[in-house]
Every structure is written in C-alpha cells, then in structure tokens.
Amino acid sequence: MPKPIRFAMMGAGFIARPNGAALIAQPEVRLVAISNRTVSKAEKVAADIGADCKIYQDWLEMIENESLDAVLINLPHYMHRDVFITCAKKGLNIIIEKALANTYQECLDMIQAAQENKIRATVCHTQRYHAVFQAAKSFIETHDLGPLRAVSDHIHTHYFWDGRSSWQLSNEQSGGGIALNYGVHQLDRVHFFLNQRTVQFSAKYLTAKEGYVIPSSYTMMGVGEKGTPYTINCTGYTGPHTDELRLVFDQGILHCCVKGSGLYESGLYFGDTKSGQYIAQPVSLAADHNYYRQFAAAVQYIAGQSEIPPVSLEWAAEMVQLVELGFREQ
C-alpha cells in the first residue's frame, strides 16, 4: 500500500472547513497539522472536520517542524505569493485556494517558483465542480447543439454580510473585494464552457456601498479567440441570492441554475424553439460534493496519478489578469 501524502493546512477561515473536510476524505491523504494565527480557530476547524492533527500558530514553524509532502493554502490573498514561494523552495507540492494572488505579476512569480523547484501545484476553482455545471458539460458532450454563440453569467449575493472577513473588505489585502473574490469564480466557470482564451475584454467596477471603498458590483464583457462573446454580472447588495449561467447554442439554450431563488429551482434546464420552454434535465451528481470532486482531482495530480493539473497555475493567473485589466480601465 503506498505511503499517505502528508499534508499541512494553512488558514482556518470559512473556506478551511469545506476544503479541509474534502482533503481528508481522500484516502491518499494524511493531514498532520493545521496553522492559524488564532490557535483556537484552528483547533475548532480540526474538531469540526474530524482531523486528529497538530495545531500551530505560525505556518512557517509548521513547515519547518513537520515532515511534509504537500500543503493546502487557505490564507488571505495578500499572503499567497510569499507563502507559496517559501513552500515551493522547500520542495512541497501545493494546493492553493483561489484567487491565485492579488496581481498578475505575483502569479507569474509563483509560476516561476513552481517551475524552478519542480513542484506540482494546482488551484481551487470550485465552481466548475458543481453538480449543475458537471451535468451541463455532460449534456453538451452528448447532444448536437451546434456552435456556442454566447455566454451570460449572473450572481447576486449579499456580499457585505456581518461575517465577512475584514481582509476581504480591504482593497489592498483582497486585491479588489468582490471583483477579484467573485470575479475569478465567474471567469473560471465561463471559460470552463467557452474553451477559448479571451482576446477582447472590458469591465466596469462600481463602488457604491456606503462606508466601503472596495467594489460592490461589476460587469465584465469579453470575446473568446473563436469570436464567442460573454457577459458577466455580479451585484453585492441585499436581495434574494441569484446564481445562474446561460449558454446559447445554435440549437438551443442551456440554463444552469446553481441557487434556487423562486424563479427557478436549482438545476439544469434546456430550451429550444420547438419546445418553446425550458425543460429540467437530469443532474446525477450529489449537489453537496463539489469540494470532494475538486480535491479528488487535485490529490490525484499531487500524487502523480495524473500529469495534467485540474486547474493549472497558468489558467488561474489568466483569470487574475483579466480582473486586473478591468481595474486598469477604471
């Protein structure tokens, strides 16, 4: 039986619970330590996910003291570059939460460190693993829909809720608030279906939430290298949560509803001219297993069972670059 991959996890914020639980659910993995500046938070995460592991306050002390094969980085965006490079220099393989970094240049520095130290690294872009998007991919592959003509993606979320981490409300620490935090999510899932690199891009970021200086909403517009246009909208105010993506093909429209809001139930819908309406399609995967699917693919790559990262550093860097291009337009 192969030796387990010895992981340490950095950060005990909100995302550490689903990420950590999905990581330790992989049979190849042993989680040996968690670090967090507030030790009690790391202890709580360990208890919540059922991890019997050491707790550290200092991530650097943790990677110096423990015999590790890999790390999971769940830290705030502004820490990603330096922590990633330090871990890469120690020869540790890396799974890192999105966004890869706050700036495209930081992403390039991380890519260089990974290449120079010959490590394996992949990025947590969870949205593509959602059951609805996986069902949409399968539907596209098994139906003759013709060329993809347009993509539209819309999220409405109460971004400024009381539990939002303070670093996410700082432009300097978060890289631009909702524009980077949610923007790379939406860009990733749009490109997951687009299968084209963006050759034209424009964006408008609106700062309209009283008392805050970070963007509160955005609109992005792009064109893929094959000429397919897309639009992305995200608004961060109060109101029913909305999360949906539409794919317009020659032979019909796929509507992906991630979050039911009263207009639609969560699910996948297909409509064409003949039917004149959207009809619900089967979604076979468990709706709450997207993190597990993500980490199954990531760990398979880290273990050397696959030579292609599920989400490469280069891909994740391009998502950051597009958000950055939008800021340059402001």
Short mmCIF file of C-alpha atoms in Angstrom, two decimals:
data_model
loop_
_atom_site.label_atom_id
_atom_site.label_comp_id
_atom_site.label_asym_id
_atom_site.label_seq_id
_atom_site.Cartn_x
_atom_site.Cartn_y
_atom_site.Cartn_z
CA MET A 1 0.00 0.00 0.00
CA PRO A 2 1.51 3.43 -0.95
CA LYS A 3 2.54 5.81 1.80
CA PRO A 4 -0.03 8.53 2.54
CA ILE A 5 0.62 12.05 1.28
CA ARG A 6 1.45 14.09 4.37
CA PHE A 7 -0.39 17.42 4.15
CA ALA A 8 -0.42 20.53 6.31
CA MET A 9 -3.19 23.12 6.01
CA MET A 10 -2.65 26.86 6.41
CA GLY A 11 -5.55 29.04 7.48
CA ALA A 12 -8.72 28.33 9.46
CA GLY A 13 -11.19 30.75 7.94
CA PHE A 14 -14.56 29.97 6.38
CA ILE A 15 -13.16 28.07 3.38
CA ALA A 16 -10.96 25.85 5.57
CA ARG A 17 -13.91 23.71 6.64
CA PRO A 18 -15.15 22.54 3.23
CA ASN A 19 -11.62 22.41 1.84
CA GLY A 20 -10.20 20.58 4.83
CA ALA A 21 -13.07 18.10 5.02
CA ALA A 22 -12.75 17.31 1.32
CA LEU A 23 -8.98 16.94 1.63
CA ILE A 24 -9.02 14.43 4.49
CA ALA A 25 -11.79 12.48 2.74
CA GLN A 26 -9.23 11.47 0.11
CA PRO A 27 -7.81 8.03 1.01
CA GLU A 28 -4.31 9.02 -0.16
CA VAL A 29 -4.07 11.92 2.32
CA ARG A 30 -3.00 12.28 5.93
CA LEU A 31 -3.50 15.75 7.42
CA VAL A 32 -0.75 16.13 10.01
CA ALA A 33 -1.06 19.81 11.01
CA ILE A 34 -3.12 22.99 10.73
CA SER A 35 -1.82 26.52 11.30
CA ASN A 36 -3.70 29.71 12.05
CA ARG A 37 -2.75 32.97 13.73
CA THR A 38 -5.63 32.48 16.19
CA VAL A 39 -4.93 28.99 17.51
CA SER A 40 -8.46 28.45 18.85
CA LYS A 41 -9.85 28.81 15.32
CA ALA A 42 -7.50 26.11 14.02
CA GLU A 43 -8.50 23.86 16.92
CA LYS A 44 -12.18 24.43 16.11
CA VAL A 45 -11.68 23.62 12.40
CA ALA A 46 -9.78 20.44 13.29
CA ALA A 47 -12.61 19.36 15.58
CA ASP A 48 -15.31 20.27 13.06
CA ILE A 49 -13.76 18.23 10.23
CA GLY A 50 -12.62 15.38 12.48
CA ALA A 51 -8.90 15.88 11.96
CA ASP A 52 -6.56 14.43 14.60
CA CYS A 53 -3.57 16.65 13.93
CA LYS A 54 -1.14 19.14 15.45
CA ILE A 55 -2.02 22.82 15.71
CA TYR A 56 0.41 25.66 15.06
CA GLN A 57 0.12 29.42 15.31
CA ASP A 58 2.94 30.04 12.81
CA TRP A 59 2.72 28.45 9.35
CA LEU A 60 6.48 28.80 8.85
CA GLU A 61 7.21 26.96 12.09
CA MET A 62 4.79 24.25 10.97
CA ILE A 63 6.51 23.56 7.65
CA GLU A 64 9.92 23.68 9.33
CA ASN A 65 8.98 21.20 12.07
CA GLU A 66 6.79 18.71 10.22
CA SER A 67 7.84 16.13 7.65
CA LEU A 68 5.52 17.11 4.80
CA ASP A 69 4.85 16.23 1.20
CA ALA A 70 2.34 18.96 0.41
CA VAL A 71 0.39 21.92 1.77
CA LEU A 72 -3.10 23.33 1.34
CA ILE A 73 -3.01 27.14 1.42
CA ASN A 74 -6.28 28.75 2.60
CA LEU A 75 -4.78 32.10 3.57
CA PRO A 76 -5.89 35.63 2.61
CA HIS A 77 -4.99 36.63 -0.95
CA TYR A 78 -2.27 39.07 0.04
CA MET A 79 -0.29 36.27 1.70
CA HIS A 80 -0.46 33.83 -1.21
CA ARG A 81 2.67 34.84 -3.13
CA ASP A 82 5.18 34.77 -0.29
CA VAL A 83 3.79 31.64 1.38
CA PHE A 84 3.61 29.79 -1.95
CA ILE A 85 7.19 30.65 -2.89
CA THR A 86 8.50 29.66 0.55
CA CYS A 87 6.74 26.29 0.32
CA ALA A 88 7.92 25.75 -3.25
CA LYS A 89 11.53 26.34 -2.22
CA LYS A 90 11.12 23.59 0.37
CA GLY A 91 10.00 21.24 -2.38
CA LEU A 92 6.42 20.98 -1.11
CA ASN A 93 3.62 20.32 -3.56
CA ILE A 94 0.78 22.81 -3.25
CA ILE A 95 -2.99 23.09 -3.46
CA ILE A 96 -3.94 26.75 -3.13
CA GLU A 97 -7.29 28.48 -2.77
CA LYS A 98 -8.34 30.96 -5.44
CA ALA A 99 -7.65 33.72 -6.30
CA LEU A 100 -4.11 32.61 -7.05
CA ALA A 101 -2.79 36.03 -5.98
CA ASN A 102 -3.75 39.70 -5.83
CA THR A 103 -1.91 40.67 -9.03
CA TYR A 104 -0.86 39.04 -12.26
CA GLN A 105 2.81 39.75 -11.51
CA GLU A 106 2.51 37.90 -8.21
CA CYS A 107 1.01 34.98 -10.14
CA LEU A 108 3.97 34.99 -12.53
CA ASP A 109 6.38 34.94 -9.58
CA MET A 110 4.57 31.88 -8.21
CA ILE A 111 4.62 30.10 -11.57
CA GLN A 112 8.36 30.70 -11.80
CA ALA A 113 8.91 29.34 -8.28
CA ALA A 114 6.92 26.20 -9.09
CA GLN A 115 8.91 25.61 -12.26
CA GLU A 116 12.31 26.28 -10.70
CA ASN A 117 11.63 23.95 -7.77
CA LYS A 118 9.90 21.29 -9.89
CA ILE A 119 6.84 21.02 -7.66
CA ARG A 120 3.25 20.13 -8.50
CA ALA A 121 0.70 22.86 -7.82
CA THR A 122 -2.98 23.35 -8.59
CA VAL A 123 -5.63 25.94 -7.72
CA CYS A 124 -9.04 25.58 -6.04
CA HIS A 125 -11.58 26.84 -8.57
CA THR A 126 -14.55 25.02 -7.07
CA GLN A 127 -17.39 26.32 -9.23
CA ARG A 128 -16.68 24.05 -12.21
CA TYR A 129 -17.19 21.01 -9.97
CA HIS A 130 -20.74 21.96 -9.04
CA ALA A 131 -23.20 19.23 -9.98
CA VAL A 132 -25.18 21.55 -12.28
CA PHE A 133 -22.10 22.57 -14.26
CA GLN A 134 -20.90 18.98 -14.48
CA ALA A 135 -24.35 18.00 -15.79
CA ALA A 136 -24.20 20.83 -18.32
CA LYS A 137 -20.81 19.61 -19.57
CA SER A 138 -22.20 16.11 -19.99
CA PHE A 139 -25.30 17.43 -21.79
CA ILE A 140 -23.14 19.38 -24.25
CA GLU A 141 -20.98 16.34 -24.96
CA THR A 142 -23.96 14.08 -25.62
CA HIS A 143 -26.17 16.42 -27.68
CA ASP A 144 -25.68 18.09 -31.05
CA LEU A 145 -26.21 21.69 -30.05
CA GLY A 146 -24.11 23.33 -32.74
CA PRO A 147 -21.64 26.16 -32.08
CA LEU A 148 -21.66 28.08 -28.81
CA ARG A 149 -22.84 31.59 -29.69
CA ALA A 150 -22.91 33.44 -26.35
CA VAL A 151 -22.46 33.01 -22.60
CA SER A 152 -24.04 35.09 -19.83
CA ASP A 153 -23.31 34.68 -16.13
CA HIS A 154 -25.07 36.45 -13.26
CA ILE A 155 -24.61 36.36 -9.50
CA HIS A 156 -26.41 38.48 -6.93
CA THR A 157 -25.22 37.99 -3.36
CA HIS A 158 -25.30 39.88 -0.05
CA TYR A 159 -21.54 40.41 -0.08
CA PHE A 160 -21.33 42.82 2.85
CA TRP A 161 -22.80 40.49 5.47
CA ASP A 162 -21.70 40.78 9.10
CA GLY A 163 -19.50 37.66 8.99
CA ARG A 164 -17.37 38.79 6.04
CA SER A 165 -13.66 38.65 6.94
CA SER A 166 -12.09 42.08 7.39
CA TRP A 167 -9.29 41.37 4.90
CA GLN A 168 -11.92 40.74 2.20
CA LEU A 169 -13.20 44.29 2.73
CA SER A 170 -9.77 45.83 2.11
CA ASN A 171 -8.66 46.60 -1.45
CA GLU A 172 -5.00 46.15 -0.53
CA GLN A 173 -5.45 42.79 1.18
CA SER A 174 -8.16 41.28 -1.01
CA GLY A 175 -6.98 42.56 -4.38
CA GLY A 176 -10.22 44.40 -5.04
CA GLY A 177 -13.01 42.93 -2.93
CA ILE A 178 -15.85 41.28 -4.81
CA ALA A 179 -14.23 42.00 -8.20
CA LEU A 180 -11.38 39.56 -7.55
CA ASN A 181 -13.06 37.30 -4.99
CA TYR A 182 -16.12 36.50 -7.12
CA GLY A 183 -14.73 37.67 -10.45
CA VAL A 184 -12.24 34.83 -10.79
CA HIS A 185 -15.02 32.35 -9.88
CA GLN A 186 -17.24 33.59 -12.69
CA LEU A 187 -14.42 33.95 -15.19
CA ASP A 188 -13.30 30.41 -14.45
CA ARG A 189 -16.71 28.86 -14.98
CA VAL A 190 -17.38 30.90 -18.13
CA HIS A 191 -14.05 29.80 -19.62
CA PHE A 192 -14.73 26.22 -18.49
CA PHE A 193 -17.52 26.19 -21.08
CA LEU A 194 -16.04 28.68 -23.53
CA ASN A 195 -12.90 26.61 -24.20
CA GLN A 196 -11.34 29.74 -25.68
CA ARG A 197 -8.82 32.25 -24.42
CA THR A 198 -10.13 35.78 -24.13
CA VAL A 199 -8.81 38.16 -26.79
CA GLN A 200 -11.00 41.20 -26.00
CA PHE A 201 -12.01 42.29 -22.51
CA SER A 202 -13.66 45.24 -20.82
CA ALA A 203 -15.07 45.75 -17.34
CA LYS A 204 -16.79 48.26 -15.10
CA TYR A 205 -16.39 48.02 -11.31
CA LEU A 206 -18.82 50.06 -9.23
CA THR A 207 -18.04 51.24 -5.69
CA ALA A 208 -21.45 52.14 -4.33
CA LYS A 209 -21.77 50.54 -0.89
CA GLU A 210 -21.85 53.31 1.70
CA GLY A 211 -18.96 53.10 4.13
CA TYR A 212 -16.77 50.91 1.91
CA VAL A 213 -14.08 51.70 -0.65
CA ILE A 214 -14.00 48.29 -2.33
CA PRO A 215 -16.07 47.44 -5.44
CA SER A 216 -19.65 46.43 -4.65
CA SER A 217 -20.60 45.19 -8.13
CA TYR A 218 -19.13 44.62 -11.56
CA THR A 219 -19.91 43.95 -15.20
CA MET A 220 -17.38 42.17 -17.40
CA MET A 221 -17.56 41.68 -21.16
CA GLY A 222 -15.23 39.56 -23.25
CA VAL A 223 -14.76 37.80 -26.56
CA GLY A 224 -13.06 34.44 -27.00
CA GLU A 225 -10.46 33.73 -29.65
CA LYS A 226 -13.11 31.97 -31.78
CA GLY A 227 -15.35 35.02 -31.62
CA THR A 228 -17.77 33.89 -28.89
CA PRO A 229 -18.87 36.79 -26.67
CA TYR A 230 -19.65 36.59 -22.96
CA THR A 231 -21.05 38.87 -20.28
CA ILE A 232 -20.59 38.54 -16.52
CA ASN A 233 -22.52 40.47 -13.88
CA CYS A 234 -22.24 40.40 -10.11
CA THR A 235 -24.04 42.64 -7.62
CA GLY A 236 -23.22 42.55 -3.93
CA TYR A 237 -26.26 44.14 -2.31
CA THR A 238 -29.22 42.79 -0.32
CA GLY A 239 -31.88 40.72 -2.04
CA PRO A 240 -32.54 37.08 -3.00
CA HIS A 241 -29.37 35.18 -3.82
CA THR A 242 -29.13 34.53 -7.56
CA ASP A 243 -26.54 32.32 -9.24
CA GLU A 244 -27.08 31.31 -12.86
CA LEU A 245 -25.30 30.87 -16.17
CA ARG A 246 -26.76 30.60 -19.69
CA LEU A 247 -25.12 29.01 -22.69
CA VAL A 248 -26.64 29.93 -26.05
CA PHE A 249 -26.05 27.41 -28.84
CA ASP A 250 -27.34 27.28 -32.41
CA GLN A 251 -29.79 24.56 -31.41
CA GLY A 252 -30.96 25.77 -28.02
CA ILE A 253 -30.12 27.31 -24.66
CA LEU A 254 -28.77 25.65 -21.53
CA HIS A 255 -29.71 27.40 -18.30
CA CYS A 256 -27.62 26.47 -15.25
CA CYS A 257 -29.31 27.49 -12.00
CA VAL A 258 -26.91 26.93 -9.12
CA LYS A 259 -29.10 28.50 -6.45
CA GLY A 260 -32.89 28.39 -6.49
CA SER A 261 -34.48 31.82 -5.93
CA GLY A 262 -38.19 31.31 -6.60
CA LEU A 263 -37.89 31.89 -10.34
CA TYR A 264 -36.17 28.56 -10.85
CA GLU A 265 -35.35 25.58 -8.70
CA SER A 266 -31.66 24.74 -8.59
CA GLY A 267 -30.91 22.57 -11.61
CA LEU A 268 -30.15 22.34 -15.32
CA TYR A 269 -32.70 23.42 -17.93
CA PHE A 270 -32.70 23.16 -21.72
CA GLY A 271 -34.95 25.03 -24.11
CA ASP A 272 -35.23 25.30 -27.88
CA THR A 273 -37.54 26.90 -30.43
CA LYS A 274 -39.52 23.70 -30.96
CA SER A 275 -40.45 23.22 -27.30
CA GLY A 276 -40.77 26.93 -26.61
CA GLN A 277 -39.88 26.45 -22.96
CA TYR A 278 -37.14 25.35 -20.59
CA ILE A 279 -37.33 21.72 -19.51
CA ALA A 280 -35.47 20.39 -16.46
CA GLN A 281 -32.65 17.95 -17.25
CA PRO A 282 -31.17 15.22 -15.03
CA VAL A 283 -28.44 16.24 -12.57
CA SER A 284 -26.96 12.96 -11.41
CA LEU A 285 -24.13 14.09 -9.13
CA ALA A 286 -24.67 14.97 -5.48
CA ALA A 287 -25.15 18.72 -5.14
CA ASP A 288 -23.01 18.99 -1.99
CA HIS A 289 -19.99 17.04 -3.23
CA ASN A 290 -18.33 19.71 -5.39
CA TYR A 291 -15.49 20.17 -2.90
CA TYR A 292 -14.92 16.42 -2.76
CA ARG A 293 -14.77 16.21 -6.56
CA GLN A 294 -12.34 19.12 -6.64
CA PHE A 295 -9.97 17.59 -4.11
CA ALA A 296 -10.18 14.13 -5.64
CA ALA A 297 -8.82 15.63 -8.87
CA ALA A 298 -6.25 17.80 -7.07
CA VAL A 299 -4.89 14.97 -4.91
CA GLN A 300 -4.72 12.65 -7.91
CA TYR A 301 -2.47 15.20 -9.59
CA ILE A 302 -0.36 15.82 -6.46
CA ALA A 303 0.09 12.05 -6.10
CA GLY A 304 1.44 11.78 -9.64
CA GLN A 305 -1.52 9.76 -10.87
CA SER A 306 -2.19 12.45 -13.48
CA GLU A 307 0.28 14.63 -15.35
CA ILE A 308 -2.19 17.42 -16.08
CA PRO A 309 -3.27 19.69 -13.20
CA PRO A 310 -7.05 20.03 -12.90
CA VAL A 311 -6.57 23.80 -12.70
CA SER A 312 -3.10 24.98 -13.68
CA LEU A 313 -1.31 27.98 -12.22
CA GLU A 314 -1.23 29.48 -15.70
CA TRP A 315 -5.01 29.19 -16.06
CA ALA A 316 -5.65 30.72 -12.64
CA ALA A 317 -3.18 33.51 -13.44
CA GLU A 318 -5.12 34.40 -16.58
CA MET A 319 -8.29 34.81 -14.52
CA VAL A 320 -6.45 37.23 -12.21
CA GLN A 321 -5.02 39.05 -15.22
CA LEU A 322 -8.48 39.69 -16.65
CA VAL A 323 -9.74 41.16 -13.36
CA GLU A 324 -6.63 43.33 -13.27
CA LEU A 325 -7.28 44.56 -16.81
CA GLY A 326 -10.68 45.73 -15.62
CA PHE A 327 -9.11 47.78 -12.83
CA ARG A 328 -6.77 49.42 -15.33
CA GLU A 329 -9.82 50.65 -17.26
CA GLN A 330 -11.30 52.45 -14.25
#
